[in-house]
mmCIF file of C-alpha atoms in Angstrom:
data_model
loop_
_atom_site.group_PDB
_atom_site.id
_atom_site.type_symbol
_atom_site.label_atom_id
_atom_site.label_comp_id
_atom_site.label_asym_id
_atom_site.label_seq_id
_atom_site.Cartn_x
_atom_site.Cartn_y
_atom_site.Cartn_z
ATOM 1 C CA MET A 1 3.685 9.989 -21.924
ATOM 2 C CA ASP A 2 2.786 11.812 -18.813
ATOM 3 C CA ILE A 3 2.362 8.521 -17.138
ATOM 4 C CA HIS A 4 3.617 9.458 -13.648
ATOM 5 C CA ASN A 5 1.481 12.213 -13.687
ATOM 6 C CA LYS A 6 -1.817 11.421 -15.107
ATOM 7 C CA ILE A 7 -2.242 8.095 -13.805
ATOM 8 C CA LEU A 8 -0.167 7.310 -11.106
ATOM 9 C CA LYS A 9 -0.852 9.852 -8.679
ATOM 10 C CA GLY A 10 -4.389 10.342 -7.685
ATOM 11 C CA THR A 11 -4.535 8.658 -4.633
ATOM 12 C CA THR A 12 -2.273 8.447 -1.337
ATOM 13 C CA THR A 13 -1.068 5.527 -0.029
ATOM 14 C CA VAL A 14 1.442 5.099 3.259
ATOM 15 C CA GLY A 15 3.132 1.895 4.719
ATOM 16 C CA ILE A 16 4.884 2.649 8.137
ATOM 17 C CA LYS A 17 7.464 -0.467 9.646
ATOM 18 C CA THR A 18 7.773 -1.156 13.018
ATOM 19 C CA ARG A 19 9.750 -3.456 15.568
ATOM 20 C CA ASN A 20 6.529 -6.110 15.770
ATOM 21 C CA GLY A 21 4.608 -5.242 12.443
ATOM 22 C CA VAL A 22 3.504 -3.137 9.490
ATOM 23 C CA VAL A 23 1.003 -0.680 8.921
ATOM 24 C CA LEU A 24 -0.758 -0.413 6.188
ATOM 25 C CA ALA A 25 -3.637 2.450 5.149
ATOM 26 C CA ALA A 26 -4.684 4.465 2.455
ATOM 27 C CA ASP A 27 -7.410 6.757 0.660
ATOM 28 C CA ARG A 28 -10.754 5.674 -0.655
ATOM 29 C CA ARG A 29 -11.608 7.888 -3.677
ATOM 30 C CA ALA A 30 -11.262 6.854 -7.111
ATOM 31 C CA SER A 31 -10.185 9.379 -9.571
ATOM 32 C CA ALA A 32 -10.375 9.816 -13.501
ATOM 33 C CA GLY A 33 -8.412 13.102 -13.651
ATOM 34 C CA PHE A 34 -11.092 15.726 -12.039
ATOM 35 C CA TYR A 35 -13.888 13.179 -11.842
ATOM 36 C CA VAL A 36 -14.245 11.380 -8.565
ATOM 37 C CA ALA A 37 -15.038 7.915 -10.230
ATOM 38 C CA HIS A 38 -15.646 6.437 -6.888
ATOM 39 C CA LYS A 39 -16.068 7.616 -3.193
ATOM 40 C CA TYR A 40 -15.378 3.954 -1.145
ATOM 41 C CA VAL A 41 -12.605 2.260 -3.587
ATOM 42 C CA ARG A 42 -10.492 -0.649 -1.339
ATOM 43 C CA LYS A 43 -7.154 0.608 -1.821
ATOM 44 C CA VAL A 44 -5.260 -2.014 0.826
ATOM 45 C CA LEU A 45 -5.556 -5.814 -0.329
ATOM 46 C CA TYR A 46 -3.774 -9.221 1.537
ATOM 47 C CA ILE A 47 -2.158 -11.724 0.153
ATOM 48 C CA SER A 48 -2.218 -13.816 3.287
ATOM 49 C CA ASP A 49 -3.707 -12.836 6.545
ATOM 50 C CA ASN A 50 -0.233 -11.349 6.991
ATOM 51 C CA ILE A 51 0.591 -10.142 3.847
ATOM 52 C CA GLY A 52 -1.122 -7.009 2.604
ATOM 53 C CA ILE A 53 -0.357 -4.503 -0.521
ATOM 54 C CA THR A 54 -1.190 -0.623 -1.044
ATOM 55 C CA THR A 55 -2.655 0.115 -4.677
ATOM 56 C CA ALA A 56 -2.357 3.242 -6.712
ATOM 57 C CA GLY A 57 -2.770 3.695 -10.697
ATOM 58 C CA SER A 58 -4.786 1.684 -13.242
ATOM 59 C CA VAL A 59 -7.759 -0.665 -11.299
ATOM 60 C CA ALA A 60 -7.247 -3.446 -14.706
ATOM 61 C CA ASP A 61 -3.488 -3.638 -13.881
ATOM 62 C CA LEU A 62 -3.578 -3.484 -10.072
ATOM 63 C CA GLN A 63 -6.294 -6.835 -10.281
ATOM 64 C CA TYR A 64 -4.438 -8.560 -12.669
ATOM 65 C CA ILE A 65 -1.236 -8.412 -10.673
ATOM 66 C CA TYR A 66 -3.199 -9.011 -7.681
ATOM 67 C CA ASN A 67 -4.441 -11.860 -8.946
ATOM 68 C CA ILE A 68 -0.779 -13.115 -9.882
ATOM 69 C CA LEU A 69 0.581 -12.457 -6.196
ATOM 70 C CA LYS A 70 -1.726 -13.976 -4.816
ATOM 71 C CA ASN A 71 -2.225 -17.379 -6.898
ATOM 72 C CA MET A 72 1.525 -17.872 -6.116
ATOM 73 C CA TYR A 73 1.339 -17.380 -2.439
ATOM 74 C CA HIS A 74 -1.498 -19.942 -2.544
ATOM 75 C CA TYR A 75 0.189 -21.746 -4.775
ATOM 76 C CA ASN A 76 3.042 -22.426 -2.741
ATOM 77 C CA LYS A 77 0.966 -22.951 0.263
ATOM 78 C CA ILE A 78 -1.091 -25.952 -1.208
ATOM 79 C CA THR A 79 1.652 -28.129 -3.206
ATOM 80 C CA GLY A 80 4.025 -27.626 0.270
ATOM 81 C CA VAL A 81 6.453 -25.474 -1.668
ATOM 82 C CA ARG A 82 8.312 -23.321 1.350
ATOM 83 C CA PRO A 83 6.301 -20.537 2.333
ATOM 84 C CA ILE A 84 7.095 -17.271 -0.282
ATOM 85 C CA THR A 85 8.732 -14.459 2.117
ATOM 86 C CA VAL A 86 7.017 -10.979 1.839
ATOM 87 C CA LYS A 87 10.745 -10.125 -0.010
ATOM 88 C CA ALA A 88 10.034 -12.907 -2.514
ATOM 89 C CA LEU A 89 6.843 -11.275 -3.597
ATOM 90 C CA ALA A 90 8.258 -7.823 -3.543
ATOM 91 C CA THR A 91 10.982 -9.535 -6.032
ATOM 92 C CA TYR A 92 9.025 -11.187 -8.026
ATOM 93 C CA LEU A 93 6.974 -8.447 -8.789
ATOM 94 C CA ALA A 94 9.725 -6.073 -9.902
ATOM 95 C CA THR A 95 11.190 -8.728 -12.313
ATOM 96 C CA LEU A 96 7.708 -8.541 -13.438
ATOM 97 C CA LEU A 97 7.609 -4.889 -13.877
ATOM 98 C CA SER A 98 10.752 -4.049 -15.622
ATOM 99 C CA THR A 99 10.712 -6.926 -17.432
ATOM 100 C CA SER A 100 7.288 -4.589 -18.893
ATOM 101 C CA LYS A 101 8.782 -1.361 -18.941
ATOM 102 C CA TYR A 102 7.898 -0.749 -22.452
ATOM 103 C CA PHE A 103 4.518 -1.398 -21.744
ATOM 104 C CA PRO A 104 3.913 -1.091 -18.515
ATOM 105 C CA TYR A 105 1.882 -1.914 -15.904
ATOM 106 C CA LEU A 106 0.444 1.566 -15.062
ATOM 107 C CA VAL A 107 0.695 0.755 -10.738
ATOM 108 C CA GLN A 108 2.078 2.097 -7.395
ATOM 109 C CA ILE A 109 2.356 -0.851 -5.106
ATOM 110 C CA LEU A 110 3.525 -1.108 -1.807
ATOM 111 C CA ILE A 111 3.861 -4.512 -0.211
ATOM 112 C CA GLY A 112 4.055 -4.928 3.873
ATOM 113 C CA GLY A 113 3.860 -7.902 6.225
ATOM 114 C CA VAL A 114 5.833 -10.237 8.705
ATOM 115 C CA ASP A 115 7.548 -13.847 8.128
ATOM 116 C CA GLU A 116 10.406 -13.961 9.418
ATOM 117 C CA LYS A 117 10.466 -10.020 10.857
ATOM 118 C CA PRO A 118 8.249 -6.980 9.625
ATOM 119 C CA ARG A 119 8.717 -6.248 5.996
ATOM 120 C CA LEU A 120 7.786 -3.133 3.926
ATOM 121 C CA TYR A 121 8.614 -2.349 0.370
ATOM 122 C CA ASN A 122 7.983 0.302 -2.083
ATOM 123 C CA LEU A 123 7.621 -0.647 -6.308
ATOM 124 C CA ASP A 124 7.167 1.786 -9.350
ATOM 125 C CA TYR A 125 5.587 0.332 -12.422
ATOM 126 C CA LEU A 126 9.310 0.496 -14.254
ATOM 127 C CA GLY A 127 10.214 -2.307 -11.378
ATOM 128 C CA ASP A 128 12.681 -0.176 -9.382
ATOM 129 C CA PHE A 129 11.873 -1.762 -5.465
ATOM 130 C CA THR A 130 13.165 -0.477 -1.667
ATOM 131 C CA GLU A 131 13.001 -1.799 1.386
ATOM 132 C CA GLU A 132 11.676 1.062 3.318
ATOM 133 C CA ASP A 133 11.248 2.068 7.214
ATOM 134 C CA TYR A 134 8.234 4.529 6.456
ATOM 135 C CA THR A 135 6.765 5.920 3.261
ATOM 136 C CA ALA A 136 4.148 7.595 0.954
ATOM 137 C CA THR A 137 3.423 7.428 -2.363
ATOM 138 C CA GLY A 138 0.499 8.745 -4.914
ATOM 139 C CA SER A 139 -0.523 12.970 -4.937
ATOM 140 C CA GLY A 140 -0.634 13.418 -1.634
ATOM 141 C CA SER A 141 2.583 11.710 -0.211
ATOM 142 C CA VAL A 142 3.951 15.511 -0.010
ATOM 143 C CA GLU A 143 1.407 16.084 2.614
ATOM 144 C CA ALA A 144 1.432 12.158 4.667
ATOM 145 C CA ILE A 145 5.228 12.086 4.778
ATOM 146 C CA GLY A 146 5.523 15.234 5.947
ATOM 147 C CA VAL A 147 3.510 14.784 8.708
ATOM 148 C CA ILE A 148 5.307 10.830 8.931
ATOM 149 C CA GLU A 149 8.767 12.653 9.122
ATOM 150 C CA ASP A 150 7.886 14.477 12.102
ATOM 151 C CA SER A 151 6.685 11.963 14.480
ATOM 152 C CA TYR A 152 8.399 8.671 13.385
ATOM 153 C CA ARG A 153 10.631 6.810 15.874
ATOM 154 C CA PRO A 154 11.899 3.478 14.984
ATOM 155 C CA ASP A 155 10.536 2.830 18.573
ATOM 156 C CA LEU A 156 6.929 3.503 17.727
ATOM 157 C CA THR A 157 4.542 0.640 18.440
ATOM 158 C CA LEU A 158 1.992 -0.596 16.194
ATOM 159 C CA ASP A 159 -0.961 1.294 17.536
ATOM 160 C CA GLU A 160 1.305 4.247 17.498
ATOM 161 C CA ALA A 161 2.410 4.098 13.796
ATOM 162 C CA ALA A 162 -1.538 3.312 13.109
ATOM 163 C CA GLU A 163 -2.506 6.317 14.349
ATOM 164 C CA LEU A 164 0.136 8.266 12.763
ATOM 165 C CA ALA A 165 -0.020 6.823 9.524
ATOM 166 C CA LYS A 166 -4.037 8.120 9.641
ATOM 167 C CA ARG A 167 -3.011 11.709 10.698
ATOM 168 C CA ALA A 168 -0.643 11.531 7.981
ATOM 169 C CA ILE A 169 -3.679 10.545 4.649
ATOM 170 C CA PHE A 170 -5.921 12.877 6.883
ATOM 171 C CA SER A 171 -3.790 15.620 6.393
ATOM 172 C CA SER A 172 -3.629 14.359 2.335
ATOM 173 C CA LEU A 173 -7.484 14.940 2.457
ATOM 174 C CA LYS A 174 -7.553 18.250 3.433
ATOM 175 C CA ARG A 175 -5.121 19.462 1.388
ATOM 176 C CA ASP A 176 -5.327 17.195 -1.954
ATOM 177 C CA PRO A 177 -8.434 17.111 -4.706
ATOM 178 C CA TYR A 178 -7.310 13.800 -5.736
ATOM 179 C CA THR A 179 -7.499 11.600 -2.107
ATOM 180 C CA GLY A 180 -11.085 11.891 -0.354
ATOM 181 C CA THR A 181 -13.622 9.798 1.631
ATOM 182 C CA GLY A 182 -11.682 8.620 4.417
ATOM 183 C CA VAL A 183 -9.170 6.014 4.953
ATOM 184 C CA ILE A 184 -8.414 2.227 5.966
ATOM 185 C CA VAL A 185 -5.430 1.256 8.146
ATOM 186 C CA THR A 186 -4.566 -2.159 8.887
ATOM 187 C CA LYS A 187 -2.095 -3.004 11.562
ATOM 188 C CA ILE A 188 -0.427 -6.105 10.103
ATOM 189 C CA THR A 189 1.720 -9.223 12.574
ATOM 190 C CA LYS A 190 2.829 -12.636 12.042
ATOM 191 C CA GLN A 191 -0.565 -13.426 13.498
ATOM 192 C CA GLY A 192 -2.605 -11.719 10.953
ATOM 193 C CA HIS A 193 -4.301 -8.058 10.809
ATOM 194 C CA GLN A 194 -6.314 -6.060 12.140
ATOM 195 C CA GLU A 195 -8.585 -3.474 9.676
ATOM 196 C CA GLN A 196 -10.195 -0.422 11.061
ATOM 197 C CA GLU A 197 -11.900 2.724 9.122
ATOM 198 C CA PHE A 198 -11.917 6.173 9.694
ATOM 199 C CA TYR A 199 -13.464 8.879 8.396
ATOM 200 C CA LEU A 200 -13.435 12.792 8.785
ATOM 201 C CA ASN A 201 -17.111 14.164 9.244
ATOM 202 C CA LYS A 202 -18.469 10.653 9.410
ATOM 203 C CA LYS A 203 -19.082 8.339 12.600
ATOM 204 C CA GLN A 204 -15.330 6.315 12.885
ATOM 205 C CA SER A 205 -16.004 2.475 11.974
#
């Protein structure tokens, strides 16, 4: 099975960590091969106010995994167990993906948020996960990562990182056929998240 090329690359997602928070961004096109299956898909989701994920891959697998992570977080919160950190969620998900590697969940996920400090993790469908300062995934990642690396600095403000993430995905919108419609950009801090949408040929919202 050519899983990585056929299923996991039909999107562009970006994550950038700063001193004060994390920026997550993703395009809005859902593709099935060369067919545009949906033009306005949400690929940035929230486990809590200050923890988010970006999604790429099989929609059914992503929905299942997202529900597991969200339920785990809120179960701990309701029962009074100590809060789950971003790293703990990423570690649990890496274990889940690794134990199912012979019948894999076809996903590529970024988890980002703030607990004691900003955290950003990149996970693939085999369970490999790495902590990153910035990263891009999907079919448009080549264009996106080039834009990020050209302008990234460790001292970026959250607003500067959000603008950089937007520009990175816009570059993929222009060149990658599997990336399209617009961009969702969210800024996540310990206090919560602030989301915006941007479009190349549409009034910004």
